[in-house]
Tab-separated table of C-alpha atoms in Angstrom:
chain	number	residue	atom	x	y	z
A	1	MET	CA	45.318	-115.162	-87.329
A	2	CYS	CA	45.004	-118.708	-85.981
A	3	PRO	CA	48.527	-119.723	-87.032
A	4	ASP	CA	49.858	-116.719	-85.092
A	5	LEU	CA	47.938	-117.792	-81.996
A	6	PHE	CA	49.203	-121.352	-82.313
A	7	LEU	CA	52.792	-120.133	-82.600
A	8	LEU	CA	52.442	-117.781	-79.630
A	9	SER	CA	50.845	-120.536	-77.560
A	10	ALA	CA	53.690	-122.921	-78.380
A	11	ILE	CA	56.278	-120.294	-77.439
A	12	ALA	CA	54.465	-119.567	-74.163
A	13	CYS	CA	54.387	-123.260	-73.259
A	14	GLN	CA	58.087	-123.683	-73.977
A	15	LEU	CA	58.991	-120.619	-71.928
A	16	ALA	CA	56.797	-121.759	-69.031
A	17	GLU	CA	58.637	-125.075	-68.960
A	18	GLN	CA	62.083	-123.473	-68.991
A	19	LEU	CA	61.780	-120.342	-66.842
A	20	THR	CA	61.103	-119.788	-63.168
A	21	THR	CA	57.996	-117.942	-62.025
A	22	GLU	CA	60.088	-114.845	-61.317
A	23	GLU	CA	61.668	-114.991	-64.775
A	24	LEU	CA	58.248	-115.425	-66.392
A	25	ASN	CA	56.889	-112.434	-64.481
A	26	THR	CA	59.830	-110.289	-65.572
A	27	LEU	CA	59.577	-111.405	-69.193
A	28	SER	CA	55.839	-110.809	-69.204
A	29	ALA	CA	56.215	-107.280	-67.823
A	30	ASN	CA	58.947	-106.491	-70.333
A	31	LEU	CA	56.849	-107.767	-73.246
A	32	VAL	CA	53.880	-105.678	-72.103
A	33	ALA	CA	56.138	-102.610	-71.922
A	34	LEU	CA	57.487	-103.369	-75.403
A	35	GLY	CA	53.960	-103.713	-76.772
A	36	ASP	CA	52.971	-100.386	-75.210
A	37	MET	CA	56.034	-98.654	-76.675
A	38	LEU	CA	55.323	-100.077	-80.124
A	39	ALA	CA	51.709	-98.885	-79.896
A	40	VAL	CA	52.878	-95.355	-79.019
A	41	ILE	CA	55.401	-95.322	-81.872
A	42	ASN	CA	52.776	-96.599	-84.312
A	43	SER	CA	50.278	-93.997	-83.144
A	44	ARG	CA	52.784	-91.168	-83.570
A	45	GLN	CA	53.778	-92.387	-87.038
A	46	ASN	CA	50.136	-92.538	-88.121
A	47	ASN	CA	49.475	-89.014	-86.869
A	48	SER	CA	52.385	-87.344	-88.634
């Protein structure tokens, strides 16, 4: 688990240095939406 957190933290830092605040907000919202969609798909697959 810790290596995953380290990798995600490194990616977040790199993105924060390269993107504008507006771009970061858009990316963040899109990643949240993707996570929600994946959770719904996973839930439906586990219930079938």
